[in-house]
């Protein structure tokens, strides 16, 4: 391998390690996980739709990997496989679960270094595939409200979602976030039950492709056919067949991985997986153990410090979220109160308007009634033809009225003896005022009748 190519591969591995953060270098524990098992502390229920396990490649093609874990570019043809037009993962199911469970959604987003609101869009940008090789990854379980990172080997046939540079990002059987593997120091210890085809010499570690890919070149182990799946095709409906890529044999049982001596593969920089380390004296071994112990203690302290900082950040974020939520609730309640106040004022105005309308209507009705009564009073009432006429009452005699200018009748004077003087002209007698005749009264029995006297 050329020096330039070696630098590129080494940088890819270093970048993958730096990107993850939270991965463990100490202890050398690597957990084995079969294709269908949920594994440690799953984030979600299984969303895998194709959980068929597959034997890791063996024979000449596998022997080219070497005796140690090999870093392979995510763009290498045959690194992933599946069935044409069949998606290995139900992405929408994962989105629904992570959206409904906010605490897990927040931890999931934190492990992948993305905002929580972008989780649905991010998952829809990935591509569902199946691993062709047993693959080293940094897995993340969900425990105590946060994501915990650990090294794992996923069995060939495991359904995963890969990003635009071919790196596994989500394990479909448990919803766990994934990241590139982190090298461990010292003795490697595989934890968990080993499957029949497991070989430590046939493990690959995926590093990001040099540039984004438009599609993933996949191999179907059953039909021995090749096809491409466009990135982000979460349902696998746009798969199209292609001829075997350059360097792959037609009708081969398994794809061929690049040789470590080529530009696209390199040994993964981590400790030996043997149980003992040879070629050391007792003094060197003791000294090395002490140095390793110090490193492990320092690493443990760093991890504890990092965990404390993460916990503090989580608590601060939780407090900020609670304050923001409380503020939003207050604003929402204030808005509701204002709307209710406007609604009450409007209802009050409507009621007052209704009362005014009713009052005005009553006044108009009373006015119309008064005008009608006035008109009926001025007009003669027509006799009711169904009612018999009332008997005519006799007219009462009108009493004669005395004329104010008529002289009052003087009292009669007695005759005077004539005087010697010239007699005065006799005055015509005054017309006596007619007096109403008194009605004769019937004498009481036994009394004589009296004669009527004219005035």
XYZ file of C-alpha atoms in Angstrom:
455
model
C 0.000 0.000 0.000
C 1.368 3.436 -0.907
C 2.288 5.917 1.825
C -0.419 8.364 0.710
C -3.068 5.663 0.773
C -1.963 4.525 4.219
C -2.320 8.097 5.526
C -5.829 8.389 4.052
C -6.970 5.112 5.648
C -5.373 5.952 8.982
C -7.038 9.362 9.007
C -10.394 7.743 8.217
C -9.993 5.447 11.215
C -8.884 8.291 13.492
C -11.783 10.480 12.373
C -14.208 7.649 13.016
C -12.828 7.261 16.543
C -12.943 11.021 17.215
C -16.477 11.363 15.942
C -17.922 8.836 18.344
C -16.746 10.054 21.741
C -17.895 8.022 24.726
C -16.465 4.782 23.288
C -14.430 2.681 25.633
C -10.772 1.949 25.030
C -10.172 0.288 28.361
C -10.998 -3.240 29.370
C -10.967 -4.741 25.856
C -14.560 -6.055 26.168
C -16.358 -6.647 22.874
C -19.968 -7.901 23.023
C -21.236 -10.393 20.469
C -24.794 -9.859 19.153
C -26.662 -12.235 16.849
C -28.763 -10.948 13.965
C -32.173 -11.355 15.611
C -31.311 -10.610 19.272
C -32.261 -7.258 20.780
C -29.024 -7.118 22.737
C -28.190 -4.900 25.729
C -30.562 -2.079 26.756
C -32.520 -1.646 23.487
C -33.834 1.777 22.514
C -36.950 0.577 20.649
C -38.885 -2.608 19.895
C -37.562 -4.491 16.878
C -38.249 -2.848 13.524
C -36.334 -5.471 11.515
C -38.385 -6.980 8.697
C -35.696 -9.403 7.499
C -33.907 -11.158 10.372
C -32.422 -14.131 8.547
C -28.970 -14.847 9.888
C -26.222 -15.483 7.399
C -22.946 -17.289 7.695
C -19.935 -15.071 7.406
C -17.935 -15.674 4.227
C -15.286 -18.363 4.451
C -12.701 -19.852 2.171
C -10.295 -17.923 -0.041
C -12.303 -14.708 0.014
C -12.297 -14.644 3.826
C -8.635 -15.512 4.119
C -7.772 -12.294 2.335
C -8.965 -10.337 5.383
C -6.060 -11.448 7.523
C -5.837 -12.429 11.173
C -7.013 -9.125 12.621
C -10.042 -6.829 12.262
C -9.827 -4.990 8.963
C -11.047 -1.424 8.295
C -13.040 -1.311 5.026
C -14.466 1.738 3.235
C -18.270 2.054 3.381
C -18.328 2.402 -0.409
C -16.853 -1.050 -1.093
C -19.167 -3.236 -3.249
C -20.469 -6.301 -1.428
C -19.936 -4.924 2.067
C -23.742 -5.005 2.391
C -26.414 -7.283 1.003
C -30.134 -7.946 1.010
C -33.049 -8.939 -1.186
C -33.943 -6.830 -4.221
C -36.990 -4.588 -3.603
C -37.281 -5.767 0.029
C -36.427 -3.340 2.851
C -34.794 -4.951 5.866
C -36.119 -2.344 8.326
C -39.413 -0.534 9.070
C -38.107 3.010 9.407
C -41.507 4.618 10.057
C -42.062 2.310 13.032
C -38.822 3.519 14.593
C -39.747 7.158 13.921
C -43.145 6.734 15.592
C -41.658 5.137 18.701
C -38.839 7.672 19.142
C -41.251 10.550 18.588
C -43.757 9.291 21.157
C -41.014 8.558 23.738
C -39.274 11.914 24.153
C -36.633 10.781 26.653
C -35.422 7.987 24.356
C -35.686 10.270 21.339
C -33.473 12.819 23.101
C -30.852 10.195 24.041
C -30.980 8.741 20.509
C -30.343 12.171 18.973
C -27.513 12.875 21.438
C -25.702 9.658 20.521
C -25.803 10.598 16.825
C -24.934 14.285 17.449
C -28.117 15.629 15.815
C -30.963 17.835 17.137
C -33.891 15.845 18.474
C -36.311 17.569 16.079
C -34.305 16.220 13.104
C -34.570 12.541 14.103
C -37.443 11.699 11.665
C -35.716 13.377 8.706
C -32.378 11.787 9.591
C -33.824 8.264 9.743
C -35.559 8.782 6.377
C -32.188 9.766 4.857
C -30.635 6.357 5.698
C -30.696 3.158 3.634
C -31.826 -0.279 4.938
C -29.315 -3.102 4.262
C -28.069 -6.381 5.784
C -24.491 -7.042 6.868
C -22.632 -9.567 4.716
C -19.720 -9.793 7.179
C -19.462 -9.954 10.957
C -18.946 -6.254 11.656
C -17.339 -4.292 14.516
C -19.284 -1.188 15.618
C -19.737 1.132 18.566
C -23.192 0.279 19.866
C -25.316 2.417 22.226
C -27.772 1.060 24.774
C -30.400 3.064 26.647
C -29.958 3.058 30.419
C -30.987 5.535 33.158
C -32.270 8.033 30.609
C -29.103 8.249 28.554
C -27.148 6.454 25.821
C -24.280 4.196 26.959
C -21.587 3.269 24.414
C -19.870 -0.123 24.129
C -17.991 -2.114 21.495
C -19.851 -4.921 19.734
C -19.624 -7.375 16.858
C -22.851 -7.703 14.846
C -23.448 -11.049 13.172
C -23.564 -11.268 9.382
C -27.205 -10.907 8.286
C -28.010 -8.180 10.852
C -30.384 -5.505 9.489
C -28.955 -1.991 9.812
C -29.429 1.500 8.367
C -26.374 3.076 6.705
C -25.680 6.732 5.922
C -24.479 8.390 2.719
C -20.886 7.321 3.334
C -21.771 3.671 3.987
C -21.398 3.723 7.798
C -23.935 1.745 9.907
C -25.946 4.225 12.015
C -28.932 2.281 13.446
C -29.488 -1.373 14.335
C -33.037 -2.319 13.332
C -33.570 -5.161 15.858
C -33.259 -2.778 18.838
C -33.229 0.795 17.462
C -29.771 1.401 18.947
C -27.637 4.194 17.442
C -24.395 2.964 15.881
C -21.062 4.591 15.133
C -17.704 3.497 13.725
C -15.762 1.083 15.936
C -13.269 2.321 18.511
C -10.037 0.438 19.009
C -9.519 -1.209 22.390
C -6.238 -1.542 24.181
C -4.785 -4.609 25.746
C -6.349 -8.041 25.620
C -9.602 -8.351 23.668
C -12.351 -10.251 25.470
C -15.419 -11.332 23.551
C -18.533 -11.369 25.737
C -21.660 -13.309 24.874
C -22.523 -16.492 23.016
C -20.516 -17.088 19.838
C -22.415 -18.246 16.763
C -21.215 -21.238 14.756
C -19.637 -19.243 11.920
C -17.956 -16.689 14.201
C -14.275 -16.234 13.466
C -12.212 -13.390 14.858
C -10.306 -13.421 11.549
C -13.404 -12.550 9.484
C -14.440 -9.320 11.222
C -14.560 -5.996 9.402
C -14.815 -2.430 10.742
C -16.453 0.103 8.422
C -14.900 3.530 7.981
C -16.630 6.418 6.116
C -16.230 6.531 2.345
C -14.050 9.401 1.040
C -17.102 11.129 -0.478
C -20.894 10.747 -0.296
C -22.409 7.937 -2.365
C -25.499 8.106 -4.560
C -26.360 4.430 -4.023
C -25.254 1.330 -2.094
C -23.921 -1.544 -4.173
C -25.487 -4.673 -2.629
C -25.150 -8.447 -3.032
C -28.009 -10.968 -2.741
C -26.516 -14.146 -1.169
C -29.487 -16.271 -2.252
C -29.679 -15.333 -5.955
C -25.964 -14.492 -6.198
C -27.018 -11.298 -8.014
C -25.893 -7.688 -7.699
C -28.105 -4.583 -7.498
C -27.955 -0.946 -6.412
C -30.250 0.740 -3.879
C -30.405 4.588 -3.957
C -29.571 6.322 -0.707
C -32.649 7.153 1.356
C -34.842 4.534 -0.337
C -36.260 3.246 2.954
C -38.703 0.877 1.197
C -36.313 -0.541 -1.406
C -38.693 0.180 -4.295
C -36.062 1.753 -6.568
C -33.603 -1.153 -6.626
C -32.148 -1.946 -10.044
C -29.883 -4.863 -11.095
C -26.285 -4.288 -12.159
C -23.487 -6.544 -13.447
C -20.842 -7.731 -10.975
C -18.609 -4.764 -10.009
C -14.957 -4.708 -10.951
C -12.967 -7.286 -8.972
C -16.048 -9.449 -8.177
C -16.554 -12.858 -9.752
C -19.903 -13.690 -11.481
C -22.013 -16.294 -9.617
C -19.601 -16.261 -6.654
C -21.010 -17.498 -3.330
C -19.726 -14.421 -1.470
C -18.351 -11.005 -2.408
C -14.617 -10.427 -2.274
C -13.238 -7.851 0.131
C -10.178 -5.810 -0.739
C -6.793 -7.129 0.325
C -5.171 -5.213 3.208
C -2.355 -4.337 0.842
C -4.715 -2.295 -1.380
C -5.849 1.278 -0.840
C -9.338 0.417 0.427
C -8.468 -1.776 3.439
C -6.143 -1.685 6.394
C -5.679 -3.462 9.693
C -7.725 -1.957 12.506
C -5.319 -0.401 15.104
C -6.144 -2.225 18.308
C -4.672 -4.736 20.744
C -4.099 -8.385 19.997
C -6.952 -10.803 20.638
C -4.641 -13.518 22.033
C -4.964 -14.492 25.657
C -1.296 -13.788 26.460
C 1.440 -11.550 25.125
C 4.763 -13.287 24.439
C 8.401 -12.192 24.118
C 8.457 -10.225 27.386
C 10.522 -10.776 30.538
C 8.903 -10.879 33.933
C 10.238 -7.418 34.743
C 8.978 -5.992 31.464
C 5.651 -7.714 31.961
C 5.322 -6.350 35.509
C 6.350 -2.879 34.402
C 3.953 -3.048 31.483
C 1.150 -4.161 33.742
C 1.768 -1.225 36.051
C 1.784 1.191 33.117
C -1.391 -0.373 31.787
C -2.982 -0.147 35.222
C -2.143 3.540 35.436
C -3.544 4.103 31.981
C -6.686 2.208 32.876
C -7.137 4.247 36.061
C -6.568 7.495 34.195
C -9.004 6.408 31.521
C -11.524 5.458 34.180
C -11.172 8.882 35.796
C -11.556 10.561 32.433
C -14.630 8.504 31.702
C -16.100 9.325 35.124
C -15.390 13.017 34.583
C -16.944 12.824 31.156
C -19.972 11.016 32.562
C -20.356 13.668 35.271
C -20.135 16.437 32.702
C -22.637 14.661 30.506
C -24.964 14.166 33.461
C -24.627 17.836 34.373
C -25.327 18.837 30.790
C -28.348 16.537 30.722
C -29.688 17.998 33.967
C -29.132 21.533 32.698
C -30.818 20.684 29.426
C -33.695 19.058 31.298
C -34.066 22.147 33.480
C -34.002 24.397 30.425
C -36.576 22.201 28.723
C -38.811 22.354 31.803
C -38.507 26.151 31.961
C -39.210 26.442 28.265
C -42.174 24.111 28.595
C -43.481 26.058 31.597
C -43.078 29.332 29.691
C -44.868 27.899 26.703
C -47.674 26.652 28.949
C -47.977 30.100 30.551
C -48.063 31.779 27.159
C -50.631 29.284 25.983
C -52.766 29.863 29.101
C -52.435 33.619 28.685
C -53.540 33.332 25.095
C -56.499 31.191 26.129
C -57.455 33.714 28.834
C -57.325 36.573 26.353
C -59.432 34.640 23.884
C -61.931 33.780 26.632
C -62.044 37.431 27.725
C -62.735 38.569 24.170
C -65.357 35.883 23.848
C -67.046 36.979 27.103
C -66.976 40.646 26.051
C -68.445 39.787 22.696
C -71.149 37.678 24.339
C -71.928 40.540 26.748
C -72.213 43.001 23.864
C -74.516 40.613 22.058
C -76.706 40.239 25.153
C -76.878 44.025 25.637
C -77.678 44.501 21.969
C -80.386 41.868 22.271
C -81.892 43.644 25.312
C -81.824 46.993 23.491
C -83.470 45.433 20.467
C -86.189 43.866 22.637
C -86.774 47.159 24.462
C -86.975 49.089 21.204
C -89.340 46.506 19.830
C -91.601 46.822 22.900
C -91.609 50.618 22.566
C -92.553 50.401 18.914
C -95.317 47.902 19.692
C -96.658 50.177 22.465
C -96.513 53.193 20.161
C -98.356 51.337 17.410
C -100.947 50.188 19.940
C -101.491 53.752 21.237
C -101.886 55.091 17.687
C -104.355 52.361 16.893
C -106.391 53.094 20.043
C -106.405 56.799 19.177
C -107.719 56.112 15.683
C -110.433 53.801 17.001
C -111.518 56.505 19.487
C -111.964 59.126 16.731
C -113.967 56.874 14.429
C -117.659 55.930 15.173
C -118.116 52.399 16.180
C -120.220 50.497 13.669
C -123.102 48.622 15.222
C -122.666 44.947 15.548
C -125.215 43.332 13.197
C -125.393 40.286 15.429
C -126.371 42.374 18.517
C -130.044 43.649 18.844
C -130.453 47.470 19.020
C -130.801 48.914 22.517
C -134.191 50.609 23.334
C -134.313 54.389 22.801
C -134.626 56.260 26.055
C -137.140 59.202 26.116
C -135.619 62.604 25.993
C -135.567 64.412 29.308
C -137.279 67.799 29.344
C -134.880 70.654 29.187
C -135.399 72.991 32.097
C -135.881 76.607 30.982
C -132.939 78.780 31.659
C -133.495 82.176 33.195
C -132.409 85.150 31.171
C -129.914 87.097 33.116
C -131.087 90.353 31.493
C -134.772 89.820 32.313
C -135.844 92.175 35.213
C -136.832 90.628 38.467
C -140.542 91.004 39.179
C -141.097 93.708 41.859
C -143.212 93.165 44.813
C -146.856 94.487 44.366
C -147.400 97.956 45.764
C -150.386 99.182 47.561
C -152.385 101.982 45.865
C -151.546 105.540 47.025
C -154.019 108.376 47.139
C -153.668 110.742 44.238
C -151.649 113.880 44.702
C -152.602 117.319 43.503
C -149.521 117.503 41.439
C -149.472 116.481 37.893
C -149.740 112.872 37.695
C -146.758 111.106 36.303
C -147.036 109.073 33.300
C -148.138 105.654 34.159
C -145.339 103.032 33.769
C -146.216 99.906 31.936
C -146.298 96.986 34.237
C -143.255 94.720 34.185
C -143.688 91.401 32.656
C -143.745 88.894 35.402
C -141.170 86.076 35.123
C -142.662 82.810 34.434
C -142.203 80.412 37.242
C -142.373 76.742 36.771
C -145.623 75.384 37.880
C -145.445 73.281 40.894
C -146.628 69.816 40.511
C -149.746 69.159 42.551
C -149.104 66.875 45.397
C -151.586 64.328 46.395
C -153.063 65.062 49.812
C -152.360 62.566 52.431
C -155.291 60.477 53.416
C -157.633 62.326 55.747
C -156.366 65.838 54.773
C -158.385 68.367 52.678
C -157.049 69.232 49.319
C -155.477 72.665 48.898
C -156.097 74.874 45.972
C -153.334 75.555 43.667
C -152.182 79.155 43.662
C -150.718 80.840 40.692
C -147.721 82.921 41.391
